[in-house]
């Protein structure tokens, strides 16, 4: 898709590496510049979970890339990096604000080397305002953007770092837009994304409804079963005798009581369901709590209601729809299979493949530097001096 794009990635943790992985999946030549000890997600990763000695966090966000090691604090680091920057379309980074400037790799310095560079930065809080430069990670952003407050009836974080991954997708989108501009005008672009923006973007509809609808904090309160403050009951999650089920809004909600065999529910029209939302939700919960999932499916399925069993990760792994879409993939890590999510978008009916497994630390240092025009002797000199590894 974007085979001609070259990306120099100074990224660590999840947001930056995942953004670069999206671009690599689409065919970009992504060269990841790691410090001598390796990036955080390679060295540590989440929960210390490892496979064949490798961090699984690293394995999940670094496929289809090449790895070089450069000590950015070494006085000769820019000598090594300059020809790589000159050949790159994109420099992608998610260092703390000002960190790369101090190393001579800030936007203005890089643009002086490569005037048409696409310089893409991901930060926690953005580059302006009182929070600029402060550490920003997924959970802090979930808290500050209201996501924790609006999730559940008591403050509850999402069960996975959703802001990190949405932020990665937004950063990749920004790079692709800038690349389209470069191909048509020849101009470079300064691209900036933040976890703050991503956390708010995840709530675009909810925020618009809240502010434009002149709602107050009291409007966010709801029964535990309801999934969203702004969507009519019974939209939510309900316990059954043998499982949990979600019920989404459907045009035939007036028929739900008949479908479930409940005259009590059938007595609520739309106006009553809104005016007595909490009472109605409790009644739905009571009816469903006495039923099994198969009973619910038999009653609601033929009538076209939207519902689904709540799955666990073990269910996801064997889900026939997930399998049909080919969304999980495996690759070998020293004889052990690593299971990861594939690029989730199809192009002409196909998902981008896993061309290469995540690289070993510095695996491509010689290869990349030789391609950048350095002689074998020069590369040996850099290695001996500790500029690269």
mmCIF file of C-alpha atoms in Angstrom:
data_model
loop_
_atom_site.group_PDB
_atom_site.id
_atom_site.type_symbol
_atom_site.label_atom_id
_atom_site.label_comp_id
_atom_site.label_asym_id
_atom_site.label_seq_id
_atom_site.Cartn_x
_atom_site.Cartn_y
_atom_site.Cartn_z
ATOM 1 C CA UNK A 1 0.000 0.000 0.000
ATOM 2 C CA UNK A 2 2.723 2.503 0.995
ATOM 3 C CA UNK A 3 5.810 0.579 -0.051
ATOM 4 C CA UNK A 4 7.692 3.774 -0.924
ATOM 5 C CA UNK A 5 7.355 5.302 2.542
ATOM 6 C CA UNK A 6 10.417 5.218 4.807
ATOM 7 C CA UNK A 7 9.910 5.778 8.522
ATOM 8 C CA UNK A 8 12.560 6.429 11.156
ATOM 9 C CA UNK A 9 10.900 5.576 14.453
ATOM 10 C CA UNK A 10 12.117 6.875 17.812
ATOM 11 C CA UNK A 11 9.263 5.302 19.750
ATOM 12 C CA UNK A 12 8.788 3.325 22.934
ATOM 13 C CA UNK A 13 6.068 2.048 25.259
ATOM 14 C CA UNK A 14 2.893 1.273 23.194
ATOM 15 C CA UNK A 15 1.378 4.326 21.503
ATOM 16 C CA UNK A 16 4.378 5.162 19.303
ATOM 17 C CA UNK A 17 5.442 1.601 18.422
ATOM 18 C CA UNK A 18 1.847 0.608 17.610
ATOM 19 C CA UNK A 19 1.474 3.635 15.318
ATOM 20 C CA UNK A 20 4.673 2.676 13.518
ATOM 21 C CA UNK A 21 3.437 -0.924 13.280
ATOM 22 C CA UNK A 22 0.255 0.208 11.501
ATOM 23 C CA UNK A 23 2.467 1.904 8.899
ATOM 24 C CA UNK A 24 4.777 -1.112 8.670
ATOM 25 C CA UNK A 25 1.774 -3.397 8.149
ATOM 26 C CA UNK A 26 0.824 -1.249 5.161
ATOM 27 C CA UNK A 27 4.229 -1.710 3.596
ATOM 28 C CA UNK A 28 6.305 1.175 4.922
ATOM 29 C CA UNK A 29 9.979 0.490 5.613
ATOM 30 C CA UNK A 30 10.046 1.235 9.343
ATOM 31 C CA UNK A 31 13.444 1.423 10.994
ATOM 32 C CA UNK A 32 13.181 1.567 14.780
ATOM 33 C CA UNK A 33 16.022 3.378 16.526
ATOM 34 C CA UNK A 34 16.507 1.819 19.950
ATOM 35 C CA UNK A 35 18.850 2.770 22.807
ATOM 36 C CA UNK A 36 21.676 0.374 23.686
ATOM 37 C CA UNK A 37 19.580 -1.421 26.311
ATOM 38 C CA UNK A 38 16.552 -1.669 24.052
ATOM 39 C CA UNK A 39 13.229 0.160 24.204
ATOM 40 C CA UNK A 40 11.004 -0.099 27.298
ATOM 41 C CA UNK A 41 8.513 -2.458 25.703
ATOM 42 C CA UNK A 42 11.386 -4.772 24.719
ATOM 43 C CA UNK A 43 13.131 -4.682 28.098
ATOM 44 C CA UNK A 44 10.155 -4.669 30.454
ATOM 45 C CA UNK A 45 6.723 -4.783 28.876
ATOM 46 C CA UNK A 46 3.421 -5.072 30.674
ATOM 47 C CA UNK A 47 3.116 -7.425 33.625
ATOM 48 C CA UNK A 48 6.548 -8.935 32.975
ATOM 49 C CA UNK A 49 4.848 -11.423 30.617
ATOM 50 C CA UNK A 50 7.428 -13.049 28.370
ATOM 51 C CA UNK A 51 7.571 -15.737 25.697
ATOM 52 C CA UNK A 52 10.864 -17.496 24.982
ATOM 53 C CA UNK A 53 12.537 -14.674 26.913
ATOM 54 C CA UNK A 54 10.906 -11.927 24.821
ATOM 55 C CA UNK A 55 8.504 -9.331 26.163
ATOM 56 C CA UNK A 56 5.059 -10.050 24.741
ATOM 57 C CA UNK A 57 4.279 -6.331 24.753
ATOM 58 C CA UNK A 58 7.198 -5.889 22.365
ATOM 59 C CA UNK A 59 6.008 -8.780 20.207
ATOM 60 C CA UNK A 60 2.539 -7.226 19.934
ATOM 61 C CA UNK A 61 3.597 -3.834 18.521
ATOM 62 C CA UNK A 62 6.828 -4.334 16.575
ATOM 63 C CA UNK A 63 6.273 -6.703 13.653
ATOM 64 C CA UNK A 64 7.334 -5.834 10.102
ATOM 65 C CA UNK A 65 10.057 -3.437 11.321
ATOM 66 C CA UNK A 66 13.831 -3.306 11.322
ATOM 67 C CA UNK A 67 15.846 -2.499 14.444
ATOM 68 C CA UNK A 68 19.028 -0.514 14.835
ATOM 69 C CA UNK A 69 20.746 0.552 18.038
ATOM 70 C CA UNK A 70 22.094 4.087 18.358
ATOM 71 C CA UNK A 71 23.311 5.753 21.550
ATOM 72 C CA UNK A 72 21.621 9.126 21.088
ATOM 73 C CA UNK A 73 23.823 10.663 23.789
ATOM 74 C CA UNK A 74 27.034 9.771 21.963
ATOM 75 C CA UNK A 75 28.694 12.800 20.310
ATOM 76 C CA UNK A 76 28.747 10.984 16.951
ATOM 77 C CA UNK A 77 25.081 9.922 17.024
ATOM 78 C CA UNK A 78 24.024 12.644 14.577
ATOM 79 C CA UNK A 79 26.773 11.607 12.188
ATOM 80 C CA UNK A 80 25.165 8.177 12.033
ATOM 81 C CA UNK A 81 21.589 9.428 11.886
ATOM 82 C CA UNK A 82 21.949 12.271 9.386
ATOM 83 C CA UNK A 83 21.958 10.115 6.220
ATOM 84 C CA UNK A 84 19.057 8.074 7.602
ATOM 85 C CA UNK A 85 17.067 11.268 8.150
ATOM 86 C CA UNK A 86 17.937 12.466 4.648
ATOM 87 C CA UNK A 87 16.432 9.271 3.211
ATOM 88 C CA UNK A 88 13.341 9.201 5.436
ATOM 89 C CA UNK A 89 9.858 10.422 4.636
ATOM 90 C CA UNK A 90 8.756 10.292 8.268
ATOM 91 C CA UNK A 91 10.379 10.716 11.649
ATOM 92 C CA UNK A 92 8.009 9.359 14.296
ATOM 93 C CA UNK A 93 8.641 9.879 17.999
ATOM 94 C CA UNK A 94 6.937 9.809 21.381
ATOM 95 C CA UNK A 95 9.670 11.067 23.694
ATOM 96 C CA UNK A 96 8.897 13.494 26.510
ATOM 97 C CA UNK A 97 8.567 17.073 25.283
ATOM 98 C CA UNK A 98 11.987 18.588 24.659
ATOM 99 C CA UNK A 99 13.960 15.352 25.002
ATOM 100 C CA UNK A 100 14.835 15.043 21.321
ATOM 101 C CA UNK A 101 15.501 18.795 21.063
ATOM 102 C CA UNK A 102 18.233 18.387 23.651
ATOM 103 C CA UNK A 103 19.728 15.590 21.550
ATOM 104 C CA UNK A 104 19.731 17.650 18.360
ATOM 105 C CA UNK A 105 16.766 15.749 16.899
ATOM 106 C CA UNK A 106 13.928 18.226 17.462
ATOM 107 C CA UNK A 107 11.638 19.320 14.671
ATOM 108 C CA UNK A 108 13.574 22.393 13.559
ATOM 109 C CA UNK A 109 16.897 20.539 13.622
ATOM 110 C CA UNK A 110 15.533 17.648 11.591
ATOM 111 C CA UNK A 111 13.766 19.949 9.139
ATOM 112 C CA UNK A 112 17.090 21.706 8.548
ATOM 113 C CA UNK A 113 18.455 18.334 7.415
ATOM 114 C CA UNK A 114 15.316 17.231 5.535
ATOM 115 C CA UNK A 115 13.032 20.182 4.633
ATOM 116 C CA UNK A 116 10.155 17.956 3.464
ATOM 117 C CA UNK A 117 10.209 15.669 6.497
ATOM 118 C CA UNK A 118 6.971 14.502 8.072
ATOM 119 C CA UNK A 119 7.791 14.912 11.753
ATOM 120 C CA UNK A 120 5.184 13.028 13.763
ATOM 121 C CA UNK A 121 5.087 13.387 17.535
ATOM 122 C CA UNK A 122 2.862 11.619 20.042
ATOM 123 C CA UNK A 123 2.663 12.990 23.566
ATOM 124 C CA UNK A 124 0.607 12.480 26.661
ATOM 125 C CA UNK A 125 -0.955 15.920 27.014
ATOM 126 C CA UNK A 126 -0.034 17.815 23.843
ATOM 127 C CA UNK A 127 2.615 20.470 23.288
ATOM 128 C CA UNK A 128 0.744 23.460 24.733
ATOM 129 C CA UNK A 129 -0.805 24.443 28.029
ATOM 130 C CA UNK A 130 0.069 23.719 31.662
ATOM 131 C CA UNK A 131 0.345 19.946 31.193
ATOM 132 C CA UNK A 132 2.769 20.033 28.246
ATOM 133 C CA UNK A 133 5.891 18.062 29.040
ATOM 134 C CA UNK A 134 4.395 16.231 31.995
ATOM 135 C CA UNK A 135 4.318 12.431 31.896
ATOM 136 C CA UNK A 136 1.076 11.153 30.457
ATOM 137 C CA UNK A 137 0.100 7.508 30.360
ATOM 138 C CA UNK A 138 -3.153 5.779 29.460
ATOM 139 C CA UNK A 139 -4.700 5.531 32.929
ATOM 140 C CA UNK A 140 -3.918 9.159 33.838
ATOM 141 C CA UNK A 141 -5.567 10.282 30.612
ATOM 142 C CA UNK A 142 -8.598 8.054 31.188
ATOM 143 C CA UNK A 143 -8.993 9.828 34.521
ATOM 144 C CA UNK A 144 -8.518 13.388 33.274
ATOM 145 C CA UNK A 145 -10.770 13.043 30.231
ATOM 146 C CA UNK A 146 -13.735 11.759 32.235
ATOM 147 C CA UNK A 147 -13.567 8.250 30.799
ATOM 148 C CA UNK A 148 -13.064 6.679 34.223
ATOM 149 C CA UNK A 149 -15.956 8.673 35.660
ATOM 150 C CA UNK A 150 -18.407 7.786 32.890
ATOM 151 C CA UNK A 151 -17.526 4.075 32.812
ATOM 152 C CA UNK A 152 -19.711 2.179 35.238
ATOM 153 C CA UNK A 153 -21.760 3.563 38.092
ATOM 154 C CA UNK A 154 -18.643 3.958 40.210
ATOM 155 C CA UNK A 155 -15.372 5.273 38.739
ATOM 156 C CA UNK A 156 -14.037 2.392 36.661
ATOM 157 C CA UNK A 157 -11.138 2.271 34.214
ATOM 158 C CA UNK A 158 -11.443 0.446 30.929
ATOM 159 C CA UNK A 159 -10.074 -3.078 31.268
ATOM 160 C CA UNK A 160 -7.265 -2.466 28.781
ATOM 161 C CA UNK A 161 -5.228 0.606 27.704
ATOM 162 C CA UNK A 162 -7.736 1.741 25.091
ATOM 163 C CA UNK A 163 -6.365 5.287 24.905
ATOM 164 C CA UNK A 164 -2.874 4.061 23.979
ATOM 165 C CA UNK A 165 -4.180 2.041 21.074
ATOM 166 C CA UNK A 166 -6.612 4.687 19.834
ATOM 167 C CA UNK A 167 -3.815 7.243 20.102
ATOM 168 C CA UNK A 168 -1.620 5.002 17.954
ATOM 169 C CA UNK A 169 -4.307 4.763 15.269
ATOM 170 C CA UNK A 170 -4.795 8.542 15.270
ATOM 171 C CA UNK A 171 -1.049 9.143 14.948
ATOM 172 C CA UNK A 172 -0.829 6.719 12.035
ATOM 173 C CA UNK A 173 -3.819 8.447 10.423
ATOM 174 C CA UNK A 174 -2.071 11.802 10.771
ATOM 175 C CA UNK A 175 1.076 10.431 9.146
ATOM 176 C CA UNK A 176 -0.911 9.008 6.235
ATOM 177 C CA UNK A 177 -2.668 12.357 5.688
ATOM 178 C CA UNK A 178 0.683 14.158 5.728
ATOM 179 C CA UNK A 179 2.144 11.595 3.318
ATOM 180 C CA UNK A 180 -0.747 12.167 0.890
ATOM 181 C CA UNK A 181 0.010 15.882 1.101
ATOM 182 C CA UNK A 182 3.692 15.274 0.468
ATOM 183 C CA UNK A 183 2.978 13.146 -2.589
ATOM 184 C CA UNK A 184 0.774 15.862 -4.089
ATOM 185 C CA UNK A 185 2.601 19.044 -3.012
ATOM 186 C CA UNK A 186 6.083 17.942 -1.961
ATOM 187 C CA UNK A 187 5.645 19.657 1.402
ATOM 188 C CA UNK A 188 6.497 18.177 4.760
ATOM 189 C CA UNK A 189 4.215 18.419 7.790
ATOM 190 C CA UNK A 190 4.516 18.692 11.544
ATOM 191 C CA UNK A 191 2.057 16.080 12.873
ATOM 192 C CA UNK A 192 1.132 16.122 16.564
ATOM 193 C CA UNK A 193 -1.193 13.779 18.423
ATOM 194 C CA UNK A 194 -1.742 13.213 22.108
ATOM 195 C CA UNK A 195 -3.278 10.733 24.477
ATOM 196 C CA UNK A 196 -5.392 13.614 25.772
ATOM 197 C CA UNK A 197 -6.909 14.066 22.320
ATOM 198 C CA UNK A 198 -7.338 10.333 21.893
ATOM 199 C CA UNK A 199 -9.068 9.973 25.260
ATOM 200 C CA UNK A 200 -11.524 12.715 24.381
ATOM 201 C CA UNK A 201 -12.025 11.420 20.835
ATOM 202 C CA UNK A 202 -13.144 8.079 22.238
ATOM 203 C CA UNK A 203 -16.011 10.016 23.821
ATOM 204 C CA UNK A 204 -16.870 12.357 20.935
ATOM 205 C CA UNK A 205 -20.590 11.581 20.874
ATOM 206 C CA UNK A 206 -20.954 11.437 24.645
ATOM 207 C CA UNK A 207 -19.234 14.784 25.158
ATOM 208 C CA UNK A 208 -21.318 16.448 22.458
ATOM 209 C CA UNK A 209 -24.528 15.098 23.997
ATOM 210 C CA UNK A 210 -23.477 16.204 27.474
ATOM 211 C CA UNK A 211 -22.362 19.732 26.614
ATOM 212 C CA UNK A 212 -24.835 20.531 23.834
ATOM 213 C CA UNK A 213 -27.692 18.915 25.742
ATOM 214 C CA UNK A 214 -26.875 21.052 28.806
ATOM 215 C CA UNK A 215 -26.626 17.958 31.002
ATOM 216 C CA UNK A 216 -25.182 17.818 34.517
ATOM 217 C CA UNK A 217 -23.219 15.226 36.473
ATOM 218 C CA UNK A 218 -26.494 13.896 37.867
ATOM 219 C CA UNK A 219 -27.488 12.806 34.363
ATOM 220 C CA UNK A 220 -24.539 10.401 34.232
ATOM 221 C CA UNK A 221 -25.844 8.293 37.119
ATOM 222 C CA UNK A 222 -27.559 5.108 36.035
ATOM 223 C CA UNK A 223 -28.278 1.538 37.184
ATOM 224 C CA UNK A 224 -25.287 -0.790 37.065
ATOM 225 C CA UNK A 225 -26.786 -2.742 34.184
ATOM 226 C CA UNK A 226 -26.956 0.192 31.759
ATOM 227 C CA UNK A 227 -23.911 0.543 29.527
ATOM 228 C CA UNK A 228 -24.238 4.218 28.631
ATOM 229 C CA UNK A 229 -25.794 7.246 30.299
ATOM 230 C CA UNK A 230 -27.160 8.655 27.037
ATOM 231 C CA UNK A 231 -28.773 5.588 25.445
ATOM 232 C CA UNK A 232 -32.234 4.373 26.355
ATOM 233 C CA UNK A 233 -32.757 1.258 28.462
ATOM 234 C CA UNK A 234 -32.452 -1.682 28.112
ATOM 235 C CA UNK A 235 -29.100 -0.969 26.385
ATOM 236 C CA UNK A 236 -26.744 -2.707 28.780
ATOM 237 C CA UNK A 237 -25.338 -5.829 30.386
ATOM 238 C CA UNK A 238 -27.507 -8.276 32.337
ATOM 239 C CA UNK A 239 -26.741 -11.342 34.419
ATOM 240 C CA UNK A 240 -28.449 -14.573 33.404
ATOM 241 C CA UNK A 241 -28.551 -17.854 35.307
ATOM 242 C CA UNK A 242 -25.584 -19.219 33.356
ATOM 243 C CA UNK A 243 -23.903 -16.247 31.676
ATOM 244 C CA UNK A 244 -24.151 -12.536 30.987
ATOM 245 C CA UNK A 245 -25.829 -10.988 27.987
ATOM 246 C CA UNK A 246 -25.743 -7.568 26.373
ATOM 247 C CA UNK A 247 -28.842 -6.108 24.789
ATOM 248 C CA UNK A 248 -28.492 -3.255 22.316
ATOM 249 C CA UNK A 249 -31.128 -0.765 21.239
ATOM 250 C CA UNK A 250 -33.506 -2.016 18.564
ATOM 251 C CA UNK A 251 -36.545 -0.565 16.892
ATOM 252 C CA UNK A 252 -38.758 -3.289 18.339
ATOM 253 C CA UNK A 253 -38.059 -2.603 22.016
ATOM 254 C CA UNK A 254 -41.816 -2.254 22.522
ATOM 255 C CA UNK A 255 -41.990 -5.998 21.850
ATOM 256 C CA UNK A 256 -39.335 -6.996 24.382
ATOM 257 C CA UNK A 257 -41.835 -7.772 27.122
ATOM 258 C CA UNK A 258 -43.873 -10.054 24.855
ATOM 259 C CA UNK A 259 -40.740 -11.733 23.581
ATOM 260 C CA UNK A 260 -39.570 -12.494 27.116
ATOM 261 C CA UNK A 261 -43.054 -13.497 28.229
ATOM 262 C CA UNK A 262 -43.280 -10.656 30.766
ATOM 263 C CA UNK A 263 -46.520 -8.642 31.056
ATOM 264 C CA UNK A 264 -44.669 -6.327 33.472
ATOM 265 C CA UNK A 265 -42.132 -5.299 30.798
ATOM 266 C CA UNK A 266 -44.792 -5.177 28.104
ATOM 267 C CA UNK A 267 -46.616 -2.484 30.089
ATOM 268 C CA UNK A 268 -43.770 0.037 29.586
ATOM 269 C CA UNK A 269 -44.042 2.137 26.422
ATOM 270 C CA UNK A 270 -41.152 4.347 25.260
ATOM 271 C CA UNK A 271 -42.245 7.297 27.366
ATOM 272 C CA UNK A 272 -42.482 5.120 30.475
ATOM 273 C CA UNK A 273 -39.116 3.488 29.776
ATOM 274 C CA UNK A 274 -37.504 6.924 29.777
ATOM 275 C CA UNK A 275 -39.475 8.466 32.641
ATOM 276 C CA UNK A 276 -39.027 5.389 34.839
ATOM 277 C CA UNK A 277 -35.690 4.218 33.439
ATOM 278 C CA UNK A 278 -34.271 2.830 36.670
ATOM 279 C CA UNK A 279 -37.461 0.992 37.529
ATOM 280 C CA UNK A 280 -37.708 -0.455 34.040
ATOM 281 C CA UNK A 281 -34.046 -1.536 34.060
ATOM 282 C CA UNK A 282 -34.546 -3.343 37.380
ATOM 283 C CA UNK A 283 -37.559 -5.139 35.918
ATOM 284 C CA UNK A 284 -35.552 -6.252 32.861
ATOM 285 C CA UNK A 285 -32.749 -7.468 35.136
ATOM 286 C CA UNK A 286 -35.204 -9.487 37.228
ATOM 287 C CA UNK A 287 -36.768 -11.185 34.206
ATOM 288 C CA UNK A 288 -33.442 -12.001 32.556
ATOM 289 C CA UNK A 289 -31.896 -13.162 35.832
ATOM 290 C CA UNK A 290 -34.284 -16.118 35.868
ATOM 291 C CA UNK A 291 -33.356 -17.242 32.343
ATOM 292 C CA UNK A 292 -30.458 -19.043 30.676
ATOM 293 C CA UNK A 293 -28.679 -17.746 27.603
ATOM 294 C CA UNK A 294 -30.226 -20.412 25.378
ATOM 295 C CA UNK A 295 -33.690 -19.394 26.571
ATOM 296 C CA UNK A 296 -32.960 -15.740 25.828
ATOM 297 C CA UNK A 297 -31.610 -16.618 22.383
ATOM 298 C CA UNK A 298 -34.674 -18.720 21.567
ATOM 299 C CA UNK A 299 -37.001 -15.891 22.528
ATOM 300 C CA UNK A 300 -35.142 -12.871 21.140
ATOM 301 C CA UNK A 301 -33.348 -14.302 18.106
ATOM 302 C CA UNK A 302 -36.397 -15.010 15.898
ATOM 303 C CA UNK A 303 -37.730 -11.506 16.545
ATOM 304 C CA UNK A 304 -34.562 -9.791 15.363
ATOM 305 C CA UNK A 305 -33.431 -8.357 18.683
ATOM 306 C CA UNK A 306 -29.787 -7.353 18.997
ATOM 307 C CA UNK A 307 -28.116 -9.281 21.798
ATOM 308 C CA UNK A 308 -24.863 -11.100 22.420
ATOM 309 C CA UNK A 309 -23.316 -13.335 25.068
ATOM 310 C CA UNK A 310 -20.517 -11.679 27.032
ATOM 311 C CA UNK A 311 -17.341 -13.470 25.937
ATOM 312 C CA UNK A 312 -14.091 -14.022 27.775
ATOM 313 C CA UNK A 313 -10.697 -14.023 26.062
ATOM 314 C CA UNK A 314 -10.781 -17.828 25.872
ATOM 315 C CA UNK A 315 -14.017 -17.490 23.898
ATOM 316 C CA UNK A 316 -12.454 -14.892 21.597
ATOM 317 C CA UNK A 317 -9.623 -17.248 20.721
ATOM 318 C CA UNK A 318 -12.070 -19.886 19.414
ATOM 319 C CA UNK A 319 -14.731 -17.518 18.063
ATOM 320 C CA UNK A 320 -15.676 -18.686 14.544
ATOM 321 C CA UNK A 321 -16.283 -15.093 13.413
ATOM 322 C CA UNK A 322 -12.850 -13.981 14.596
ATOM 323 C CA UNK A 323 -11.415 -17.013 12.779
ATOM 324 C CA UNK A 324 -13.373 -16.241 9.600
ATOM 325 C CA UNK A 325 -12.026 -12.692 9.599
ATOM 326 C CA UNK A 326 -8.493 -13.991 10.264
ATOM 327 C CA UNK A 327 -7.875 -11.409 12.976
ATOM 328 C CA UNK A 328 -5.571 -13.495 15.177
ATOM 329 C CA UNK A 329 -2.250 -14.714 13.895
ATOM 330 C CA UNK A 330 0.744 -16.635 15.174
ATOM 331 C CA UNK A 331 4.448 -16.458 14.476
ATOM 332 C CA UNK A 332 7.324 -18.487 15.819
ATOM 333 C CA UNK A 333 9.530 -17.233 18.653
ATOM 334 C CA UNK A 334 12.306 -19.746 19.214
ATOM 335 C CA UNK A 335 9.937 -22.643 18.688
ATOM 336 C CA UNK A 336 7.061 -21.168 20.702
ATOM 337 C CA UNK A 337 3.988 -19.640 19.010
ATOM 338 C CA UNK A 338 3.237 -15.995 19.753
ATOM 339 C CA UNK A 339 -0.408 -15.062 19.228
ATOM 340 C CA UNK A 340 -1.091 -11.461 18.214
ATOM 341 C CA UNK A 341 -3.834 -9.385 16.671
ATOM 342 C CA UNK A 342 -3.375 -8.750 12.963
ATOM 343 C CA UNK A 343 -3.796 -5.396 11.254
ATOM 344 C CA UNK A 344 -7.588 -5.030 11.563
ATOM 345 C CA UNK A 345 -8.457 -3.402 8.214
ATOM 346 C CA UNK A 346 -8.904 -5.190 4.884
ATOM 347 C CA UNK A 347 -7.697 -3.777 1.573
ATOM 348 C CA UNK A 348 -9.222 -5.276 -1.575
ATOM 349 C CA UNK A 349 -10.473 -8.097 0.610
ATOM 350 C CA UNK A 350 -7.107 -8.918 2.188
ATOM 351 C CA UNK A 351 -5.519 -8.263 5.558
ATOM 352 C CA UNK A 352 -1.871 -7.128 5.459
ATOM 353 C CA UNK A 353 0.403 -10.010 6.385
ATOM 354 C CA UNK A 354 3.120 -10.457 8.963
ATOM 355 C CA UNK A 355 6.172 -10.189 6.728
ATOM 356 C CA UNK A 356 8.700 -10.373 9.549
ATOM 357 C CA UNK A 357 8.506 -11.139 13.254
ATOM 358 C CA UNK A 358 9.653 -8.390 15.663
ATOM 359 C CA UNK A 359 13.375 -7.883 15.205
ATOM 360 C CA UNK A 360 16.102 -8.726 17.649
ATOM 361 C CA UNK A 361 17.777 -5.715 19.248
ATOM 362 C CA UNK A 362 20.062 -4.096 16.674
ATOM 363 C CA UNK A 363 19.463 -6.905 14.198
ATOM 364 C CA UNK A 364 19.601 -4.559 11.216
ATOM 365 C CA UNK A 365 22.190 -2.008 12.352
ATOM 366 C CA UNK A 366 24.834 -3.024 9.819
ATOM 367 C CA UNK A 367 22.301 -3.505 7.030
ATOM 368 C CA UNK A 368 20.668 -0.105 7.501
ATOM 369 C CA UNK A 369 23.916 1.828 7.868
ATOM 370 C CA UNK A 370 25.470 0.194 4.810
ATOM 371 C CA UNK A 371 22.350 1.052 2.798
ATOM 372 C CA UNK A 372 22.651 4.649 4.035
ATOM 373 C CA UNK A 373 26.058 4.903 2.361
ATOM 374 C CA UNK A 374 28.510 4.069 5.137
ATOM 375 C CA UNK A 375 31.382 1.748 4.286
ATOM 376 C CA UNK A 376 31.948 -1.496 6.138
ATOM 377 C CA UNK A 377 34.968 0.090 7.818
ATOM 378 C CA UNK A 378 32.950 3.090 8.942
ATOM 379 C CA UNK A 379 30.283 0.848 10.425
ATOM 380 C CA UNK A 380 32.959 -1.139 12.239
ATOM 381 C CA UNK A 381 34.303 2.124 13.607
ATOM 382 C CA UNK A 382 30.900 3.175 14.889
ATOM 383 C CA UNK A 383 30.479 -0.212 16.555
ATOM 384 C CA UNK A 384 33.888 -0.038 18.167
ATOM 385 C CA UNK A 385 33.207 3.482 19.456
ATOM 386 C CA UNK A 386 29.869 2.464 20.931
ATOM 387 C CA UNK A 387 27.849 4.859 18.788
ATOM 388 C CA UNK A 388 25.808 1.933 17.483
ATOM 389 C CA UNK A 389 25.359 -1.680 18.474
#
